Amino acid sequence: MASMKDVFKSLCLGELVSGLTVTARALFAPKATVLYPEEKTPQSPRFRGMHALRRHPDGTERCVGCKLCEAACPAAAITIEIAPNERGERRTTRYEIDMNKCIFCGFCVEACPVDAIVETRFHEVCVESRAGLVWTKDRLLDNGARREEEIARDLERDMKYR
Amino acid sequence: MTNTVSIEIDGKKILAKEGATLIDAARDAGISIPHFCYHKKLSVAANCRMCLVEVEKMPKPVPACATRVADGMKVFLHSELVLGAQKAILEFLLINHPLDCPVCDQGGECRLQDLSMRYGGTRSRTREAKRVVSPKDIGPLVSMREMSRCIHCTRCVRFCREIAGLAELGVVGRGGDSEIAAFAGRSVDSELSGNLIDVCPVGALTSKPFRFRARAWELCRRPSISPHDSFGTNVALDVKDERVVRVLPRENEEINECWLSDRDRFSYEGLNSPDRLKKPLIRIDGALREVEWNSALDYAAHALKSLVEAHGADALASLASPSATLEEIHLLQKLTRALGSGNVDFRPRRRDFSTDGHRSGIPWLGMRIAEIAELDAALVVGSFPRKDNPLFALRLRQLAKKAGRVSMLSLADDDPRIDLAARVAVRPSELPAALEAILRAFARSHGEKEPGSRVLSDTTAPYAETDAIRAIAESFAGAKKSAIFLGAGAEHSPTAGRIHAIAGAFARASGARLGFIGDAANGVGGYVAGALPTGLNAYEMFAQPRKVYLLHGVEPELDCHNPAQSLFALRHADLVVAVTPFVGETTLEYADVVLPAAPFSETSGSFVNTEGRVQSFEGACRPLGESRPAWKIFCALGRLLGLPGFDYASSAAVRDEILVSTAFEGREGVGEIGRVGRVGWVEGLDNALDEAFAPREAHPAAAGALERVSDVPIHFSDAIVRRAAALRETKDAAAPEARMHPTTLEDLKISDGERVRIRQASGSSGAFGASGASGETTLTARSDTSLPEGCVRVAAAHPSTAALGDMFGTLTVERA
């Protein structure tokens, strides 16, 4: 009896209709795709993209070389060397993040006591070799300089949750 | 036997020694009580209040460091009262302590940080401004830049007063204005100043050379033994990226307790000096060029073999540094003897070798290091204890504190920072006579006849029996445990044998023990390794120039008794093979083959300290560049030369051979010594001399001649220390001056501060008489009342005085 029912159903193309219903629903639903790169998806102020090192408004580096980010990094992607600067302050002589290793967990940002290392919204990176993914101090500072306004705004928005 | 009392801590019953403080009793039971100002080696201050605990029936919490245990005492460490007190104390401390942990070098190993995390509150209620304390400069080793961090525990003040022997730091101001400061404008010049860094519980006193170099958590701590003094101080090497970046003490109650001298602490900078050799060098067409190891070894082996064949084995002489490891010294002497030469030694600063073959055993401290502080009386002969061996001076200071009588017979009245019972400063040539005067005074006061031992001086003029001499003799009367220590000045003296014999006679007469302080890590180890000469000794091998020299770890132009003579011999040798971690400018001049050896931090080995303790260690990091452990270099040379017995798998195999084998090669007349008895101790230590010993003839100095008093400045003692940058900036490393007694200066018609030309015979010389070529140097004359008249104190082991001759001899001074 049951098999008779199945034969009837298949003759009426029930499966096809129910399958096409899904297609039809998707056809008229609002579109989620964007036309990248002309269009971009919205980002959270907490977006964890490529890192940046920030400067104080007077141009001096924020980073005091405490090495907490290096210690916090679960991927051991950060390398820091420190020495006293000309004013005898503790400063980095080398600050590198190996983006090959980085897992963008944001622990370095959390560890930073002076808000020097941050993760920006920038994520569109294209390099020709793996070596290009080792971001040096200059590159990180440069990234910070380019996006300081955005970084400051994002930090401001996140402040009440910290 | 002390009585024990039973107390209860948090309901746990423990037994404590009667009279112990609560904090000690708890520590012995494995319970830690948080504290800042308490330190087990320092007096109790009880000013930090961190160790407050609740005791039953006491109305208020009491400080555990200043409360003695009593039977039946019930102590609570975690009651509400205690936790509240701890939280409040930390809040008080943090009112003025800056929260700059991210830039503080103490961060990660800070007691205040740790205790705040464990016992403190979570937020601060302080809205007021924090106080700021101005930075201070107390020298090149310890930084006092961030004194705002100070919590006034006064550990540093107590350390200076109680351990280092002079109150160089103090508290000035009161209440909120109190500050730790040195006397205005003064630096802290103690040779133990580095310990201030360790005793400071916060980041107020930090290490200057280590400043902002690394974080505590990045370092790999590896145990090692310091090579710089005869105690074999236990150290921990902090390694980062295969480099030693910091040295800390490793606690060993029997040797260094928890202290470390500045030399041991800051010498690591020398290990990373630009002088470190990374590749072997050989002389090609007159210039040293870098080559591969196999070429260098082939060249060295071939040259050694052909020159020994051409000129006979006696043309070869080998000299090892007494700071080299036991294994290295042993292999060097084995190599030399296998080539047929007996010209091998490890005592470059010695002049008088007359006791060789007459000793009953290996000369040593005569007791365990920990026993020094338990003596009743001690006499130190010919030493500048603070500079020769700071930890030895520390033990003497402890002895003087316990009402023991310490006296000194020295070459200059340097301040030892020890409460002395008596002291006499004599000219070097008078040292045996003065010692004998003490012996005679002692014998007479004990109603004995004059000690007519034949070793006593007959050629030297008797020394007048002064009150101080009598005081020294009296200090030994009635002393149950007493000792006579011979220091570097006595060992390097041209009359070392005579001093040894007279000191031995005095020791026998007074029941005291005789000991040698020793001047290098392997002073005893060299004897154990069998590196005693059967041919020419360390002085003769340069006095009678050889064709071939094999040097290990020494820089003869600075390390030898007569640097000018050594340099002359090396410059005229056909072949000089130097196995050394460093290559200085002078080495480049005379060496034909330089093989880069690894220093103590990069090789495994053993040191036998002056109490006969064998301490083996492993390398803390990889050898720099292409340098190799010296024991491997000697093995490779031995194999290339086709000599048997150079197939060792490890340095431990070499050590076991030395310490276990019963017969050593070529130790004529020294007897069966050097076997390990109990594990870790060498047997056969004995300072006695045999009956046949006859001291070397002393040629008295010509009347009116100026005698040279020389010491090895603490921060020039060996090749590593000499290259430590921070130590070179200390006052102890100042360029040598010609120091003289004011009357001597007056006689010479020279005024203080004037430049003077010093001339000294640099050729082979008699004891205090001189002959041969002369060397000269220009130094600044200084008036110095600490010196006896008729002496000029000119430091050895410094490039500016390397042109001069013997460490002790006569010299002339004239206005430059």
Short mmCIF file of N, CA and C in Angstrom, two decimals, chain B residues 522-591:
data_model
loop_
_atom_site.label_atom_id
_atom_site.label_comp_id
_atom_site.label_asym_id
_atom_site.label_seq_id
_atom_site.Cartn_x
_atom_site.Cartn_y
_atom_site.Cartn_z
N ASN B 522 90.20 27.54 40.00
CA ASN B 522 90.75 26.20 39.99
C ASN B 522 92.14 26.15 40.60
N GLY B 523 92.38 26.99 41.59
CA GLY B 523 93.67 27.01 42.27
C GLY B 523 94.02 25.66 42.85
N VAL B 524 93.03 24.97 43.38
CA VAL B 524 93.25 23.61 43.90
C VAL B 524 93.14 22.61 42.75
N GLY B 525 92.21 22.89 41.84
CA GLY B 525 91.96 21.97 40.73
C GLY B 525 93.19 21.74 39.86
N GLY B 526 94.00 22.77 39.70
CA GLY B 526 95.21 22.62 38.89
C GLY B 526 96.14 21.55 39.45
N TYR B 527 96.25 21.51 40.79
CA TYR B 527 97.08 20.48 41.42
C TYR B 527 96.45 19.11 41.20
N VAL B 528 95.10 19.06 41.36
CA VAL B 528 94.40 17.79 41.18
C VAL B 528 94.58 17.29 39.75
N ALA B 529 94.59 18.23 38.80
CA ALA B 529 94.72 17.86 37.39
C ALA B 529 96.15 17.43 37.06
N GLY B 530 97.05 17.59 38.01
CA GLY B 530 98.43 17.14 37.78
C GLY B 530 99.22 18.07 36.89
N ALA B 531 98.89 19.35 36.94
CA ALA B 531 99.56 20.30 36.03
C ALA B 531 100.79 20.94 36.67
N LEU B 532 101.43 20.23 37.57
CA LEU B 532 102.65 20.77 38.17
C LEU B 532 103.83 20.52 37.24
N PRO B 533 104.74 21.47 37.17
CA PRO B 533 105.86 21.30 36.24
C PRO B 533 106.85 20.24 36.72
N THR B 534 107.34 19.46 35.77
CA THR B 534 108.49 18.62 36.06
C THR B 534 109.70 19.22 35.35
N GLY B 535 109.44 20.23 34.55
CA GLY B 535 110.52 20.97 33.90
C GLY B 535 110.50 22.39 34.42
N LEU B 536 110.25 23.31 33.51
CA LEU B 536 110.25 24.72 33.91
C LEU B 536 108.87 25.12 34.42
N ASN B 537 108.87 25.96 35.45
CA ASN B 537 107.59 26.41 35.99
C ASN B 537 107.11 27.67 35.28
N ALA B 538 105.99 28.20 35.74
CA ALA B 538 105.33 29.31 35.04
C ALA B 538 106.23 30.53 34.91
N TYR B 539 107.16 30.73 35.85
CA TYR B 539 108.03 31.89 35.75
C TYR B 539 109.23 31.58 34.86
N GLU B 540 109.81 30.40 35.09
CA GLU B 540 111.03 30.03 34.34
C GLU B 540 110.77 29.87 32.85
N MET B 541 109.56 29.44 32.50
CA MET B 541 109.32 29.17 31.07
C MET B 541 109.39 30.45 30.24
N PHE B 542 109.24 31.61 30.92
CA PHE B 542 109.40 32.86 30.20
C PHE B 542 110.78 33.48 30.46
N ALA B 543 111.33 33.20 31.66
CA ALA B 543 112.66 33.72 31.97
C ALA B 543 113.70 33.07 31.08
N GLN B 544 113.45 31.81 30.73
CA GLN B 544 114.34 31.12 29.79
C GLN B 544 113.52 30.84 28.54
N PRO B 545 113.48 31.81 27.62
CA PRO B 545 112.51 31.73 26.52
C PRO B 545 112.54 30.38 25.78
N ARG B 546 111.36 29.90 25.48
CA ARG B 546 111.18 28.65 24.75
C ARG B 546 110.87 28.96 23.28
N LYS B 547 110.92 27.93 22.47
CA LYS B 547 110.60 28.12 21.05
C LYS B 547 109.09 28.05 20.81
N VAL B 548 108.43 27.19 21.57
CA VAL B 548 107.01 26.93 21.32
C VAL B 548 106.22 27.12 22.62
N TYR B 549 105.15 27.89 22.53
CA TYR B 549 104.29 28.07 23.69
C TYR B 549 102.88 27.62 23.36
N LEU B 550 102.28 26.95 24.33
CA LEU B 550 100.89 26.54 24.21
C LEU B 550 100.17 27.22 25.37
N LEU B 551 99.33 28.19 25.05
CA LEU B 551 98.67 28.96 26.11
C LEU B 551 97.19 28.61 26.15
N HIS B 552 96.67 28.45 27.35
CA HIS B 552 95.23 28.20 27.44
C HIS B 552 94.57 29.19 28.40
N GLY B 553 93.79 30.09 27.82
CA GLY B 553 92.99 31.01 28.64
C GLY B 553 93.77 32.10 29.35
N VAL B 554 95.07 32.14 29.15
CA VAL B 554 95.84 33.20 29.81
C VAL B 554 96.22 34.28 28.81
N GLU B 555 96.37 35.47 29.32
CA GLU B 555 96.93 36.56 28.56
C GLU B 555 98.21 36.94 29.31
N PRO B 556 99.33 36.32 28.95
CA PRO B 556 100.55 36.47 29.76
C PRO B 556 100.96 37.93 29.94
N GLU B 557 100.59 38.79 28.97
CA GLU B 557 100.97 40.20 29.10
C GLU B 557 100.28 40.86 30.28
N LEU B 558 99.26 40.22 30.83
CA LEU B 558 98.58 40.77 32.00
C LEU B 558 98.53 39.78 33.16
N ASP B 559 98.50 38.51 32.84
CA ASP B 559 98.28 37.51 33.88
C ASP B 559 99.55 37.02 34.55
N CYS B 560 100.71 37.29 33.97
CA CYS B 560 101.92 36.69 34.51
C CYS B 560 102.57 37.56 35.57
N HIS B 561 103.40 36.92 36.39
CA HIS B 561 104.10 37.64 37.44
C HIS B 561 104.97 38.73 36.85
N ASN B 562 105.62 38.40 35.75
CA ASN B 562 106.46 39.40 35.09
C ASN B 562 105.98 39.56 33.66
N PRO B 563 105.04 40.48 33.44
CA PRO B 563 104.40 40.56 32.12
C PRO B 563 105.38 40.94 31.00
N ALA B 564 106.32 41.83 31.31
CA ALA B 564 107.23 42.28 30.26
C ALA B 564 108.10 41.12 29.78
N GLN B 565 108.56 40.34 30.74
CA GLN B 565 109.41 39.20 30.40
C GLN B 565 108.62 38.16 29.60
N SER B 566 107.37 37.94 30.00
CA SER B 566 106.55 36.96 29.29
C SER B 566 106.30 37.40 27.86
N LEU B 567 106.01 38.69 27.71
CA LEU B 567 105.71 39.19 26.38
C LEU B 567 106.94 39.11 25.49
N PHE B 568 108.10 39.40 26.07
CA PHE B 568 109.34 39.30 25.31
C PHE B 568 109.54 37.88 24.80
N ALA B 569 109.36 36.93 25.69
CA ALA B 569 109.55 35.53 25.31
C ALA B 569 108.57 35.11 24.22
N LEU B 570 107.32 35.56 24.36
CA LEU B 570 106.30 35.16 23.39
C LEU B 570 106.57 35.78 22.02
N ARG B 571 107.03 37.03 22.05
CA ARG B 571 107.29 37.70 20.77
C ARG B 571 108.43 37.04 20.01
N HIS B 572 109.35 36.42 20.74
CA HIS B 572 110.50 35.83 20.08
C HIS B 572 110.36 34.32 19.88
N ALA B 573 109.22 33.79 20.24
CA ALA B 573 109.01 32.35 20.07
C ALA B 573 108.74 32.04 18.60
N ASP B 574 109.03 30.79 18.20
CA ASP B 574 108.75 30.39 16.82
C ASP B 574 107.27 30.12 16.62
N LEU B 575 106.64 29.59 17.66
CA LEU B 575 105.22 29.24 17.52
C LEU B 575 104.51 29.49 18.85
N VAL B 576 103.43 30.25 18.79
CA VAL B 576 102.59 30.44 19.97
C VAL B 576 101.17 30.00 19.59
N VAL B 577 100.72 28.95 20.25
CA VAL B 577 99.35 28.48 20.02
C VAL B 577 98.52 28.95 21.21
N ALA B 578 97.54 29.79 20.95
CA ALA B 578 96.70 30.30 22.04
C ALA B 578 95.30 29.72 21.91
N VAL B 579 94.88 29.02 22.95
CA VAL B 579 93.51 28.50 23.00
C VAL B 579 92.77 29.42 23.95
N THR B 580 91.93 30.27 23.40
CA THR B 580 91.33 31.31 24.24
C THR B 580 90.01 31.79 23.66
N PRO B 581 89.09 32.21 24.53
CA PRO B 581 87.84 32.75 24.00
C PRO B 581 88.02 34.15 23.42
N PHE B 582 89.05 34.85 23.90
CA PHE B 582 89.19 36.26 23.54
C PHE B 582 90.47 36.49 22.75
N VAL B 583 90.43 37.47 21.92
CA VAL B 583 91.67 37.83 21.25
C VAL B 583 91.86 39.34 21.39
N GLY B 584 92.83 39.69 22.22
CA GLY B 584 93.15 41.09 22.44
C GLY B 584 94.21 41.54 21.44
N GLU B 585 94.50 42.84 21.47
CA GLU B 585 95.47 43.36 20.51
C GLU B 585 96.83 42.72 20.68
N THR B 586 97.23 42.51 21.94
CA THR B 586 98.55 41.94 22.19
C THR B 586 98.61 40.49 21.73
N THR B 587 97.52 39.77 21.94
CA THR B 587 97.48 38.38 21.48
C THR B 587 97.71 38.33 19.98
N LEU B 588 97.12 39.26 19.27
CA LEU B 588 97.27 39.30 17.81
C LEU B 588 98.74 39.48 17.42
N GLU B 589 99.51 40.16 18.30
CA GLU B 589 100.91 40.41 17.98
C GLU B 589 101.75 39.15 18.03
N TYR B 590 101.55 38.36 19.08
CA TYR B 590 102.49 37.24 19.27
C TYR B 590 101.95 35.88 18.86
N ALA B 591 100.61 35.73 18.79
CA ALA B 591 100.08 34.39 18.54
C ALA B 591 100.23 34.01 17.07
#
